[in-house]
Coordinates of C-alpha atoms in Angstrom, one line a residue:
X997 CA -3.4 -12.1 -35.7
X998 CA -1.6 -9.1 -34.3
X999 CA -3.6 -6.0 -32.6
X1000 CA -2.6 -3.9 -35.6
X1001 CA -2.1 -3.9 -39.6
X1002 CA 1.6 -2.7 -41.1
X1003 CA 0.1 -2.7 -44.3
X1004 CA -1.5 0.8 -44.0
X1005 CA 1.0 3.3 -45.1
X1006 CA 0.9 5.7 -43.0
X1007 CA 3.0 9.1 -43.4
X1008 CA 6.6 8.4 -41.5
X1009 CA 8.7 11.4 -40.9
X1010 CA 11.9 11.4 -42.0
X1011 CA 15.0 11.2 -39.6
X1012 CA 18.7 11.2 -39.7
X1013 CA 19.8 8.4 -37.0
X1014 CA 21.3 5.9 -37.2
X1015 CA 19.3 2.4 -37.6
X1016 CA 20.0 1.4 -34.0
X1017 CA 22.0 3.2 -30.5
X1018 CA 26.2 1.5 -30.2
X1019 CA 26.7 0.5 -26.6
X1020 CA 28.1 4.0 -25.4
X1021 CA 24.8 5.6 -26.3
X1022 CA 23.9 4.1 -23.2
X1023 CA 26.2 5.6 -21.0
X1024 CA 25.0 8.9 -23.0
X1025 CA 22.2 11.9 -22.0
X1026 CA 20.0 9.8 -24.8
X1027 CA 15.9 10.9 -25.5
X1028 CA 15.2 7.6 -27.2
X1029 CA 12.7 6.0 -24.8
X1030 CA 14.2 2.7 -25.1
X1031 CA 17.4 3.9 -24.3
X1032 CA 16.1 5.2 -21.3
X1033 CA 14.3 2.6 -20.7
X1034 CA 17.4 0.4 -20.8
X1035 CA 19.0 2.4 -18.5
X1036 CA 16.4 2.7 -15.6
X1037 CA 16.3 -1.3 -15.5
X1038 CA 20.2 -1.9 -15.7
X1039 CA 20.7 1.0 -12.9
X1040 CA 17.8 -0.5 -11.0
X1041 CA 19.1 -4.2 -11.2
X1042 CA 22.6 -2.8 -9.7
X1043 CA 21.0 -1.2 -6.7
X1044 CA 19.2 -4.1 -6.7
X1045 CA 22.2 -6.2 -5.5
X1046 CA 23.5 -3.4 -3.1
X1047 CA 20.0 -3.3 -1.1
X1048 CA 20.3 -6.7 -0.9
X1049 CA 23.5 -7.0 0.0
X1050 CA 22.4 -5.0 2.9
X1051 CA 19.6 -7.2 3.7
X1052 CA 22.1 -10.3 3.8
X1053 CA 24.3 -8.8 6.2
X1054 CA 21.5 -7.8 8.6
X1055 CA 20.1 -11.1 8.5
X1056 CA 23.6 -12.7 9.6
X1057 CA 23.4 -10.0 12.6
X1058 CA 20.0 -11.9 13.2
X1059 CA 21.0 -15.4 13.0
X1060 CA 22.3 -14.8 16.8
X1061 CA 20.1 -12.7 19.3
X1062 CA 23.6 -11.2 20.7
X1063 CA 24.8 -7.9 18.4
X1064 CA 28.0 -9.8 17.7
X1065 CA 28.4 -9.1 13.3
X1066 CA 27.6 -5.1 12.5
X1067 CA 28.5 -2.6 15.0
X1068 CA 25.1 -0.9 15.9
X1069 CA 25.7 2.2 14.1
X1070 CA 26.2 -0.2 10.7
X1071 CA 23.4 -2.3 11.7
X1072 CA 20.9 1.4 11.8
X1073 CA 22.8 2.5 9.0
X1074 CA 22.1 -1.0 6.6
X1075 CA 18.7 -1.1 8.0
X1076 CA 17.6 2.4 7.1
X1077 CA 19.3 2.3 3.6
X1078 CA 18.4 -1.2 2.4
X1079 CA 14.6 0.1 2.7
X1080 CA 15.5 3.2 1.1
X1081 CA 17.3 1.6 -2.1
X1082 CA 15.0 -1.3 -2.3
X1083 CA 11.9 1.0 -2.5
X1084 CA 13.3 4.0 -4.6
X1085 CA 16.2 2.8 -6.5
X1086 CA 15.1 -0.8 -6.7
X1087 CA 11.2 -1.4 -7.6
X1088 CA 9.8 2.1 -8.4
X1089 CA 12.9 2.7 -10.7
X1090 CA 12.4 -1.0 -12.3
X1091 CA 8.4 -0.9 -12.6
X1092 CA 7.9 2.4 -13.4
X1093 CA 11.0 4.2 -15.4
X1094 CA 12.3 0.7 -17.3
X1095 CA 9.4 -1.2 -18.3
X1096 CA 7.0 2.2 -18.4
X1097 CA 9.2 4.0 -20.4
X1098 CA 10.7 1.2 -23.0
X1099 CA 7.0 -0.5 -23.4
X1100 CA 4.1 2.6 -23.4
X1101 CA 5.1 4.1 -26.7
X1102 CA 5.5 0.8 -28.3
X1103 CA 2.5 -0.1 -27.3
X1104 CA 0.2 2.7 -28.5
X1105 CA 2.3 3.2 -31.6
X1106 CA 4.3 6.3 -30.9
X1107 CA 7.8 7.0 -32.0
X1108 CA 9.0 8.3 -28.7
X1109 CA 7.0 10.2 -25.7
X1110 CA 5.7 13.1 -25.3
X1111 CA 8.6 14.9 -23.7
X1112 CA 12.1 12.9 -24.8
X1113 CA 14.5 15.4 -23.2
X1114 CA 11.9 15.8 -20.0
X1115 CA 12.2 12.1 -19.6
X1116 CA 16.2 11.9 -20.1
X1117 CA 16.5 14.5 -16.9
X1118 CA 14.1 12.2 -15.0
X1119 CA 16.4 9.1 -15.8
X1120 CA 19.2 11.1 -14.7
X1121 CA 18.3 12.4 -11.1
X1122 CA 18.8 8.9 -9.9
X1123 CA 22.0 7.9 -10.3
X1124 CA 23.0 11.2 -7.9
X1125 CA 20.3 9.9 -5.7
X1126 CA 22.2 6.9 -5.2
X1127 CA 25.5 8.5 -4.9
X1128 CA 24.3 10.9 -2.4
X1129 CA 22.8 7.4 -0.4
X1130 CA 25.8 5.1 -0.6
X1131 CA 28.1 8.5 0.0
X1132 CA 26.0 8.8 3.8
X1133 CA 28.0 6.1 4.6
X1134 CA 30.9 8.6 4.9
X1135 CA 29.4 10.6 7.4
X1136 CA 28.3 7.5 9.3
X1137 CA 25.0 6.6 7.8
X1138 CA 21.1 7.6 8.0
X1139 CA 20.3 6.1 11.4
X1140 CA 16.4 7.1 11.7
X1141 CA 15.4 3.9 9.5
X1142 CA 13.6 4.4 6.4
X1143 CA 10.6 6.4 7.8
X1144 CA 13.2 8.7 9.2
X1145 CA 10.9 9.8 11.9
X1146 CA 11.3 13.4 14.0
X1147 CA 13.0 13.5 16.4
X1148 CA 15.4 10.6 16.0
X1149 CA 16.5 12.0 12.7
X1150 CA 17.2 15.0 14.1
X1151 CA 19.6 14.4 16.8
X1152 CA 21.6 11.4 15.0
X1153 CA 24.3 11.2 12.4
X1154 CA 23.0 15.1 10.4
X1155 CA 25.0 15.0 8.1
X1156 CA 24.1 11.5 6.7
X1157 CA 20.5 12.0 6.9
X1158 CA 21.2 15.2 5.1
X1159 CA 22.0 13.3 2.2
X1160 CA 19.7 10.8 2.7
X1161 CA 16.7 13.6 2.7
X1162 CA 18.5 15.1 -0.6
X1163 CA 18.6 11.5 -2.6
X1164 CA 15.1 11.2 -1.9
X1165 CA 14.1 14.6 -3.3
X1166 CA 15.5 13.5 -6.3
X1167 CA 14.1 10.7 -6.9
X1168 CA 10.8 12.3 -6.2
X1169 CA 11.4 14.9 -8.3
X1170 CA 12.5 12.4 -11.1
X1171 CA 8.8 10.3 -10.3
X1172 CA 6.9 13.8 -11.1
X1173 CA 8.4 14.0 -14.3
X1174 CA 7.8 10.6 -15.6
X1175 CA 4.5 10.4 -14.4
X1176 CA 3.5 14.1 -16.3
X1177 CA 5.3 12.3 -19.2
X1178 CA 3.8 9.1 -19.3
X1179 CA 0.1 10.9 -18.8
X1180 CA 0.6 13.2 -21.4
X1181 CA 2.1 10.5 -23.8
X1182 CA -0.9 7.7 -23.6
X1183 CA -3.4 10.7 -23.5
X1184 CA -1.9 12.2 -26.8
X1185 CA 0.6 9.9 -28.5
X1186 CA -1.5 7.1 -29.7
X1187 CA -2.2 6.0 -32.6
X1188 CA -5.4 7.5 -34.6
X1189 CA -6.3 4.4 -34.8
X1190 CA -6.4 3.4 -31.0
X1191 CA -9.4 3.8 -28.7
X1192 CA -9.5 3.8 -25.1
X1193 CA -10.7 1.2 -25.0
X1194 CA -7.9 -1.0 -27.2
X1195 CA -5.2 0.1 -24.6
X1196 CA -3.5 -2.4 -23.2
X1197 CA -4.1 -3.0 -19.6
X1198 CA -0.3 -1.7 -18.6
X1199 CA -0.9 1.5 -20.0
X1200 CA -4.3 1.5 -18.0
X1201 CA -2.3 0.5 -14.8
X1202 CA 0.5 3.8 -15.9
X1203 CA -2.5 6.1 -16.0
X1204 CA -3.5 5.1 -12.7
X1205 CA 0.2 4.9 -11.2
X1206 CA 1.2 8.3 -12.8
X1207 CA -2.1 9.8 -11.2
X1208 CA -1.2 8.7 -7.8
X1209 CA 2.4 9.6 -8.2
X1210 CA 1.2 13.6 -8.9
X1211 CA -1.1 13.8 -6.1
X1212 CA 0.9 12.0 -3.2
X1213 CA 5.1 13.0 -4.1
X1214 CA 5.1 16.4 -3.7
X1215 CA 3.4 15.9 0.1
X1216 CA 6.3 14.1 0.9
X1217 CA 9.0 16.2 -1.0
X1218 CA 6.8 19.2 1.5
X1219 CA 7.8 17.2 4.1
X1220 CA 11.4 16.0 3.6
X1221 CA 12.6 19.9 3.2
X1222 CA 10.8 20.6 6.5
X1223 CA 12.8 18.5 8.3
X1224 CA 15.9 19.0 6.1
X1225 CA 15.2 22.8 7.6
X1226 CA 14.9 21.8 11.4
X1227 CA 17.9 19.8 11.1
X1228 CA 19.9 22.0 9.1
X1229 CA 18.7 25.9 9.8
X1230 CA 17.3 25.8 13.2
X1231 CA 13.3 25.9 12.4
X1232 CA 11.5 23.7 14.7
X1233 CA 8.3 22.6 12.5
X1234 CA 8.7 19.3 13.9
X1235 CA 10.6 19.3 17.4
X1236 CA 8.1 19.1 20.0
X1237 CA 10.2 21.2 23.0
X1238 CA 10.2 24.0 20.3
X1239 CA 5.8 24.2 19.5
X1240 CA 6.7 21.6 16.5
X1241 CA 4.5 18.3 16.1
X1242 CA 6.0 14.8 14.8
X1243 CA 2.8 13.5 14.0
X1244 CA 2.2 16.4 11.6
X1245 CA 5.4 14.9 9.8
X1246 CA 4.0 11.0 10.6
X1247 CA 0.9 12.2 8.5
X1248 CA 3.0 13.6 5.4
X1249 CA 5.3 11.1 5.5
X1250 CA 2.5 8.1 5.5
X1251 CA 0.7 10.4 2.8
X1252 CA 3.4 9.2 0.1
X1253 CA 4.4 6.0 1.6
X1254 CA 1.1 3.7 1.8
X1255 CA 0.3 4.6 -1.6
X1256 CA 3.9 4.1 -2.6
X1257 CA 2.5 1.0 -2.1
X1258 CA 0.1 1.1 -5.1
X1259 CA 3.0 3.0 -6.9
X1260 CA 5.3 -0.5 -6.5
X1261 CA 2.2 -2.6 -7.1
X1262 CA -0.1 -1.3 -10.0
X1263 CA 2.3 -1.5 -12.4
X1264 CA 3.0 -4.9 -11.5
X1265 CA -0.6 -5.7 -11.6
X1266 CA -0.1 -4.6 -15.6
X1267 CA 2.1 -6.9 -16.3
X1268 CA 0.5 -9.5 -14.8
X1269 CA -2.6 -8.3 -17.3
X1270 CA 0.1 -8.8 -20.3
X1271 CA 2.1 -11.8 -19.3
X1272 CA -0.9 -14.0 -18.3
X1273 CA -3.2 -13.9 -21.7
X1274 CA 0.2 -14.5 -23.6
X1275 CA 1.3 -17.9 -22.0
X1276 CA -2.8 -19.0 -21.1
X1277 CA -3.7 -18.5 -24.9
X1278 CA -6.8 -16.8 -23.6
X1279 CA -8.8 -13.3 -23.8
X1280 CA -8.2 -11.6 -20.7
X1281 CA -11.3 -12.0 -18.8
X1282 CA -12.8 -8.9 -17.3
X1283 CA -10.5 -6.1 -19.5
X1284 CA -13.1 -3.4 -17.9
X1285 CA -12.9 -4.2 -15.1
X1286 CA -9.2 -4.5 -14.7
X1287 CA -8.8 -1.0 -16.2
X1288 CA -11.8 0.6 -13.9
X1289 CA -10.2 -1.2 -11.0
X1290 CA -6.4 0.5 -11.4
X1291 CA -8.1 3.7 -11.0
X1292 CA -9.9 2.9 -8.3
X1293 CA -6.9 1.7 -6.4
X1294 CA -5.6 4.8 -6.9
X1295 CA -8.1 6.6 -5.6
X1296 CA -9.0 5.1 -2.5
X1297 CA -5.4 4.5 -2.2
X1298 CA -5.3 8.0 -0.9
X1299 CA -7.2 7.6 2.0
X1300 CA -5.5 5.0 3.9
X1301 CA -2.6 6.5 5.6
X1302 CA -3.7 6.7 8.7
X1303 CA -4.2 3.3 9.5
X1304 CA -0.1 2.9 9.6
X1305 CA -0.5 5.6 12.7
X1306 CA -2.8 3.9 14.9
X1307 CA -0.6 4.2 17.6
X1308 CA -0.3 7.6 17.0
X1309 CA -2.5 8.9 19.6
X1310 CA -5.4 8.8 16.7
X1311 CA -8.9 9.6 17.6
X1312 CA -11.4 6.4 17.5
X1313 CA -13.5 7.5 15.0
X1314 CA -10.7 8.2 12.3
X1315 CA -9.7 4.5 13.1
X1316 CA -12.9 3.7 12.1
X1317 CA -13.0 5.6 8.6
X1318 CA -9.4 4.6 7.9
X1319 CA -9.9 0.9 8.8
X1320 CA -13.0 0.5 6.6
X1321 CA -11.0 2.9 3.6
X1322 CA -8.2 -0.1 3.6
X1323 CA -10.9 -2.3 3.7
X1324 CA -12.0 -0.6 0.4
X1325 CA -9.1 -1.7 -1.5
X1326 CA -8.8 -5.1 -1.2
X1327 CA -12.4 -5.2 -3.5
X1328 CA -10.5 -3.7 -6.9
X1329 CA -7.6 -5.9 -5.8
X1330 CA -10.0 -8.7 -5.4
X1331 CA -11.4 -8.2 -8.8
X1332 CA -7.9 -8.3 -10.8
X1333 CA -6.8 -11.4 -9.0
X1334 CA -10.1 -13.2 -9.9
X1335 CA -9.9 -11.8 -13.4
X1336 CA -6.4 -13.5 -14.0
X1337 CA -7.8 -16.8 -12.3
X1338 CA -10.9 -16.5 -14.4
X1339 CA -8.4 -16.0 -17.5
X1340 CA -6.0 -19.4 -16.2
X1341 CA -8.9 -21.2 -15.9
X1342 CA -9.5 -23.7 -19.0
X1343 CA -6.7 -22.0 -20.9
X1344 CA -3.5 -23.7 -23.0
X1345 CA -0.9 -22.8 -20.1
X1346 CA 2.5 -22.8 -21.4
X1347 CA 5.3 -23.2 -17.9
X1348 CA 7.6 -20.1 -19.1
X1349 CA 9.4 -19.0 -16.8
X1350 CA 7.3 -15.7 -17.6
X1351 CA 4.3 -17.6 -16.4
X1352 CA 5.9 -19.6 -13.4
X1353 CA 6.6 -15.7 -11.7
X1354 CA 3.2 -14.5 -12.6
X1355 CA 1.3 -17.9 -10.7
X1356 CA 4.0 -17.7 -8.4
X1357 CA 3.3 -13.8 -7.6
X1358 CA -0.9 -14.6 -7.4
X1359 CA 0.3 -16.9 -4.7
X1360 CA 2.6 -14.6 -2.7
X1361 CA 0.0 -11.8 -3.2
X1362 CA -3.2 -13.4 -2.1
X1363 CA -1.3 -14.5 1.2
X1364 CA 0.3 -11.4 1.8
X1365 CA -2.9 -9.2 0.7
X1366 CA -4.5 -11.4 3.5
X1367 CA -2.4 -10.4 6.3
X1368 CA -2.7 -7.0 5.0
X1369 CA -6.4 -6.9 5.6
X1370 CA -5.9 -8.0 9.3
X1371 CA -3.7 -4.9 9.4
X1372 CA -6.1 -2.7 8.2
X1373 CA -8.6 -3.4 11.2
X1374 CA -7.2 -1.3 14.0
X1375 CA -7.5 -3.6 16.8
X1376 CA -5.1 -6.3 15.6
X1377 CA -2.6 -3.7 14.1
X1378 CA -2.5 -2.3 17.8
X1379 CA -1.6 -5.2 18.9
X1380 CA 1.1 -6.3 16.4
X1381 CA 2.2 -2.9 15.8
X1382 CA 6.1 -2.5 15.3
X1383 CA 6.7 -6.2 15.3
X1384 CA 7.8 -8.9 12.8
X1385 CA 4.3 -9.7 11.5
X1386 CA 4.3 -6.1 9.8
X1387 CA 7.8 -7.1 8.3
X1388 CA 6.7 -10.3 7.0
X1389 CA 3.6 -9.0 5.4
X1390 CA 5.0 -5.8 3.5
X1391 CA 7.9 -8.1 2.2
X1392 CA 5.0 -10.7 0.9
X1393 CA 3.4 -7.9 -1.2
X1394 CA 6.9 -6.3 -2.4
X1395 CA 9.1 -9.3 -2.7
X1396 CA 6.7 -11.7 -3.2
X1397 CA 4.4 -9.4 -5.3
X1398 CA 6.8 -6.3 -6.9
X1399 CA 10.2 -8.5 -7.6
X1400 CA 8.5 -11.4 -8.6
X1401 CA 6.7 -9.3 -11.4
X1402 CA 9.8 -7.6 -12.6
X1403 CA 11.0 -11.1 -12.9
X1404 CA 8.0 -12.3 -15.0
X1405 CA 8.5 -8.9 -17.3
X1406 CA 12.1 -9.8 -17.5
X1407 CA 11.5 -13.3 -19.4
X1408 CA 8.5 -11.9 -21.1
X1409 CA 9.8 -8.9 -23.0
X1410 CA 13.9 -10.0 -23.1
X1411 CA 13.7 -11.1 -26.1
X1412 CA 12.0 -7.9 -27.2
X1413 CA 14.3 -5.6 -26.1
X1414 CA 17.6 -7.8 -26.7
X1415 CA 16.6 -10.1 -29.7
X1416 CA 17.5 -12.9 -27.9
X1417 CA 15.9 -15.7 -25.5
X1418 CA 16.8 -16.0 -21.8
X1419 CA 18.0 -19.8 -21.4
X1420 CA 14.8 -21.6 -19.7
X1421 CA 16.1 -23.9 -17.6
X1422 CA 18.5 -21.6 -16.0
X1423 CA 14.9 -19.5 -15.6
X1424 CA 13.3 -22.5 -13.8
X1425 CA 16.1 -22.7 -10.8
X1426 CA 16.1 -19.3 -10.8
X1427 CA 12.2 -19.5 -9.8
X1428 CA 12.4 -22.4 -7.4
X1429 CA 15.0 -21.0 -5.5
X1430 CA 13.4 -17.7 -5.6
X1431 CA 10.1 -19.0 -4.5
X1432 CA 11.4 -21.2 -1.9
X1433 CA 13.7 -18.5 -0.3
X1434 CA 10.6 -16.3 -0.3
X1435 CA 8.9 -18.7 1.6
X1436 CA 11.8 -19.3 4.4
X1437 CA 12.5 -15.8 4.7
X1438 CA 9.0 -14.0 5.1
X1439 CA 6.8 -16.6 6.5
X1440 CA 8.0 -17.3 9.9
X1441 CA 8.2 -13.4 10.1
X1442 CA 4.5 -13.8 10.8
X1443 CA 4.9 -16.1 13.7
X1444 CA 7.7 -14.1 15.0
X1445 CA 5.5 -10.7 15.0
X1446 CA 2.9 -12.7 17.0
X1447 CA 5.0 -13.8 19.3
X1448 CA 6.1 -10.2 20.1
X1449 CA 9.5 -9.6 18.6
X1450 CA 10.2 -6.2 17.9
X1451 CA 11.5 -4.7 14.2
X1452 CA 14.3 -2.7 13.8
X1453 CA 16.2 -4.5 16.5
X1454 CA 19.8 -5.9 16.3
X1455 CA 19.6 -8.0 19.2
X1456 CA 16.1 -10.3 20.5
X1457 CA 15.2 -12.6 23.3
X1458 CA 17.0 -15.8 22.9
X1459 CA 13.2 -17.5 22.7
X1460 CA 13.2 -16.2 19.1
X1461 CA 16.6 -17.8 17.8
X1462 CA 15.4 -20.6 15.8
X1463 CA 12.5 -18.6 13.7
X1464 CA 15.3 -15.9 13.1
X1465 CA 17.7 -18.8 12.2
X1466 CA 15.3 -20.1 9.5
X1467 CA 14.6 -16.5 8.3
X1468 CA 18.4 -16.5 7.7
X1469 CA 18.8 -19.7 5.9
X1470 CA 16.0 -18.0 3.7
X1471 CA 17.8 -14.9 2.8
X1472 CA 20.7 -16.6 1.9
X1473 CA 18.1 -18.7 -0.5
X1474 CA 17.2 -15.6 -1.7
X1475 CA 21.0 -14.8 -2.3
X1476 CA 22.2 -17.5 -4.3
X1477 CA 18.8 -16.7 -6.5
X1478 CA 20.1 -14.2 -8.5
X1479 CA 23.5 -15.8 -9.5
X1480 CA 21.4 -17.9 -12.1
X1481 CA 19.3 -15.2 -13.3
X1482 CA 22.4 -12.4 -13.4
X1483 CA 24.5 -15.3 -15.1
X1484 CA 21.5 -16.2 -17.5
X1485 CA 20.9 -12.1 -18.6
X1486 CA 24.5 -11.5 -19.2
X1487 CA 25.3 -14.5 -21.3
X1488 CA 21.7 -14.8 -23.1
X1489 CA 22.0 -11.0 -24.2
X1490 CA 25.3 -11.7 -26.2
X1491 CA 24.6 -15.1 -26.9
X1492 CA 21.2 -16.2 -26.6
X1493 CA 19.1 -18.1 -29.0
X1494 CA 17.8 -15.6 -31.6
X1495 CA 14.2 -14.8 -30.4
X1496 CA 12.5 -13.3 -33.9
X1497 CA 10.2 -10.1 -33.8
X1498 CA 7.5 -12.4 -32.1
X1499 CA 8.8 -15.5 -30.3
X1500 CA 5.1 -16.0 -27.7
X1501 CA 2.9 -15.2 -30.7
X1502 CA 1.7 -12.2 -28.5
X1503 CA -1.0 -9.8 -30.0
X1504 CA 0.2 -6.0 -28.5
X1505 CA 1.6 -3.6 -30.9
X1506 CA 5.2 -3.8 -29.4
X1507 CA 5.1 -7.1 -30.6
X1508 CA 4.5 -5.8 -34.5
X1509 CA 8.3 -4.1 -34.7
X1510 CA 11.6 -5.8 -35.0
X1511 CA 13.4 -7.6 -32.1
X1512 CA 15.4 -5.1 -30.6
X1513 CA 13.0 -2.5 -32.2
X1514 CA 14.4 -0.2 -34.8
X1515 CA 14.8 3.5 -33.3
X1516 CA 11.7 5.4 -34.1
X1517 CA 10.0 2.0 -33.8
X1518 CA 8.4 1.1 -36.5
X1519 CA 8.9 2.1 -40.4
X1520 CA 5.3 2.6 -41.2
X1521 CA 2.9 3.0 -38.1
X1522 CA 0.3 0.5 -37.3
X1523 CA -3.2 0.5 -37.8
X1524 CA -5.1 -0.8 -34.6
X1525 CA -7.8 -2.8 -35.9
X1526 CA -8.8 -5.2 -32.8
X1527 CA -8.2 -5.2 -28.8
X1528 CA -5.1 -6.5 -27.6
X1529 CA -6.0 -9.6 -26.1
X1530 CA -8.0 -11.6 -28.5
X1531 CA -6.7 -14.7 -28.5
X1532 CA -8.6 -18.3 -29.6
X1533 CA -10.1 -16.7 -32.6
X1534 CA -7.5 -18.3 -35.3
X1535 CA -5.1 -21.3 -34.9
X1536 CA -2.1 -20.8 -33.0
X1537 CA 1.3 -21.6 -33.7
X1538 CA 3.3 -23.4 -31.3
X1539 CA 5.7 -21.7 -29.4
X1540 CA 9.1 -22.3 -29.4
X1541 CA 10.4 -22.0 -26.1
X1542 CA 14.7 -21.6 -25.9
X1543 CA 16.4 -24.6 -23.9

């Protein structure tokens, strides 16, 4: 029984498109959300293999402790824009503008969002973001790494790190205007019909990214066009031998970036609130507290910066406050990862490829959430501080916690937004290789930072060769990864088993329309008459999974 009735006839406004967008409507300044929704996710996925492109050749550098693969310059210049692309081109890009902007106004029943033409100029600051980032490479390359710390970034390679200060303007700027866009749209777009309370928990998880987004972006757009000044008009805001102060710019910068965090994850966290009642056959346990818990993320995820400048010549008692504000977070973490378990436990699991990412992501998140917490106290963070442990943990929460939920959305709403099924057992290899690669490439990290190697280094102690060897075999697991999935997207989306309008028998409203959705959505707009999530109250049919 599906959240919502179509037998209502409610008034539909007329319109003169077509039934559904040609290919080259993609390529085109489009205001149909899905369109742009389309468009964020293929983009995304093609930086996707650049950044990681980057990250392959670094690790080769790696797999010898001699600099004998990239010269350094290439080596500072990969390093600083594989970070760059796989956080703002990659994940934010993917979570946020593809699966935000194709899924919320299906979801709450609305024929577009709020601001169509607002949303198509967000969409379309990021490809010149990119071009300005892969164009550096003309001028030599960003060199400062992807913090881009005063006063390294002021006395190498200006002109690159011009452009690299530019590209991330604009995709800052782009983030703002989403995030007013999706607020305004689930505050006002829904359905009568549609209480708060009968949102579903993605749209919960927007609401809290979009929030964060607002209050932390514009700090670090403030502090971007500082520097972009001292290195390009003389000021000296930051340059210490002129009365300037780089921890001022350590603060904005950190400001943004830790709750970029939250920005990569929350999103995540909704689909894992979508994907896992679907394929359990169960009532998502704890729907309150899930929603309550998004928000508060959000806003104790704005009083944590500080505890990535420890080192920073920070006073003992702010250590204090910022150690037990980190702290803080993992309990509304806590409480979504024991809601999902509480929702696995006893239910009718199906193994989709869907659901083998979403247990596979529980598992790289608790671990990497863990060695999170020990970085949040300040004595152990001094102490591994700019090594490899830091490395291995932030990779466990954005690889092994962002990617691998863009990979469960993938399978779970493909067939949605193409018509057709992904192939399954292609999905499977894709997931063991992907979870074992993970494992290769970011677990010895840990033992590596503890020993005492350095990050951001080309060349090591010879001591550390065999770790950095297996890290290396890792990535190159992680490599060979994608060709089954790219392989399985292109060929399922022209030839893929016919999915139907609702191939997991899911309950959400997207799941109401036709498979690709008509434009406009729907012909008559639902009637919400139930929560989204109500599962086990009528007999279910079987799912047919493609092969």
């Amino acid at each position: 029984m599906a959240q919502a009735d179509l037998s209502f006839n409610s008034p539909v406004a007329p319109h003169g498109h077509p039934d559904k967008w040609k290919w080259y409507h993609y390529f085109t300044f489009n205001v149909d959300h899905k369109v742009i929704g389309i468009q964020y996710l293929v983009t995304s996925f093609l930086f996707y293999l650049v950044g990681g492109f980057m990250a392959v050749m670094l690790r080769t550098e790696l797999a010898t402790p001699d600099s004998d693969f990239l010269s350094p310059e290439l080596y500072n210049a990969f390093l600083t824009n594989h970070g760059t692309i796989m956080i703002f081109l990659w994940i934010v890009p993917a979570a946020i503008g593809g699966f935000g902007n194709y899924l919320i106004p299906l979801m709450i029943g609305a024929r577009d969002m709020a601001f169509p033409k607002l949303n198509a100029i967000a969409f379309w600051l990021n490809p010149p973001a990119g071009a300005l980032l892969l164009g550096s490479f003309y001028f030599g390359g960003a060199q400062a790494g992807w913090t881009s710390y005063p006063p390294l970034s002021e006395i190498t390679a200006n002109a690159a790190q011009t452009l690299w200060i530019l590209a991330i303007v604009l995709v800052g700027t782009s983030s703002i205007l989403g995030s007013v866009n999706f607020l305004i749209t689930i505050w006002k777009m829904r359905v009568p019909s549609m209480k708060w309370d009968q949102i579903p928990l993605f749209c919960w998880a927007m609401v809290a990214t979009s929030i964060l987004a607002l209050f932390s972006t514009p700090v670090l757009a403030a502090g971007l066009i500082l520097l972009l000044f001292d290195i390009n008009f003389g000021t000296s805001f930051f340059k210490p031998d002129a009365g300037g102060d780089v921890v001022v710019y350590q603060h904005l910068f950190w400001f943004y970036s830790h709750p970029a965090v939250y920005l990569m994850i929350l999103p995540i966290f909704g689909i894992m609130s979508e994907v896992i009642p679907v394929h359990a056959r169960k009532p998502i346990f704890g729907y309150k507290a899930i929603a309550y818990s998004s928000l508060t993320i959000c806003f104790v995820g704005l009083f944590v910066w500080v505890h990535h400048m420890f080192t920073s010549g920070t006073p003992p008692w702010m250590r204090i406050f910022f150690t037990i504000s980190t702290l803080i977070v993992a309990v509304p973490t806590g409480i979504k990862i024991f809601s999902w378990v509480a929702t696995l436990w006893g239910g009718k699991i199906r193994y989709t490829t869907a659901m083998l990412f979403a247990v596979g992501l529980l598992s790289m998140f608790v671990f990497g959430g863990l060695s999170g917490v020990t970085l949040g106290t300040a004595p152990f963070d001094i102490h591994v501080h700019d090594t490899y442990y830091v490395v291995g943990h932030f990779h466990y929460v954005l690889f092994g916690g962002s990617v691998f939920g863009i990979y469960s959305a993938v399978y779970h709403w493909f067939p949605k937004i193409t018509g057709r099924m992904l192939n399954e057992k292609l999905g499977q290899v894709h997931f063991v290789l992907t979870f074992i690669g993970t494992i290769l490439t970011f677990t010895p990290m840990h033992a590596l930072g503890m020993q005492g190697m350095p990050r951001r280094v080309a060349m090591y102690d010879a001591q550390f060769t065999d770790l950095n060897q297996l890290v290396t075999v890792g990535a190159y697991i992680l490599a060979v990864s994608v060709i089954p999935f790219y392989s399985n997207v292109l060929w399922s989306w022209n030839k893929g088993e016919e999915a139907g309008d609702n191939p997991w028998n899911a309950l959400t409203l997207e799941w109401t329309t036709a498979s690709p959705p008509i434009i406009e959505n729907w012909e008559v707009l639902p009637v919400v008459t139930h929560g989204p999530y109500e599962y086990g109250h009528e007999p279910e049919k079987e799912l047919e999974t493609a092969s």
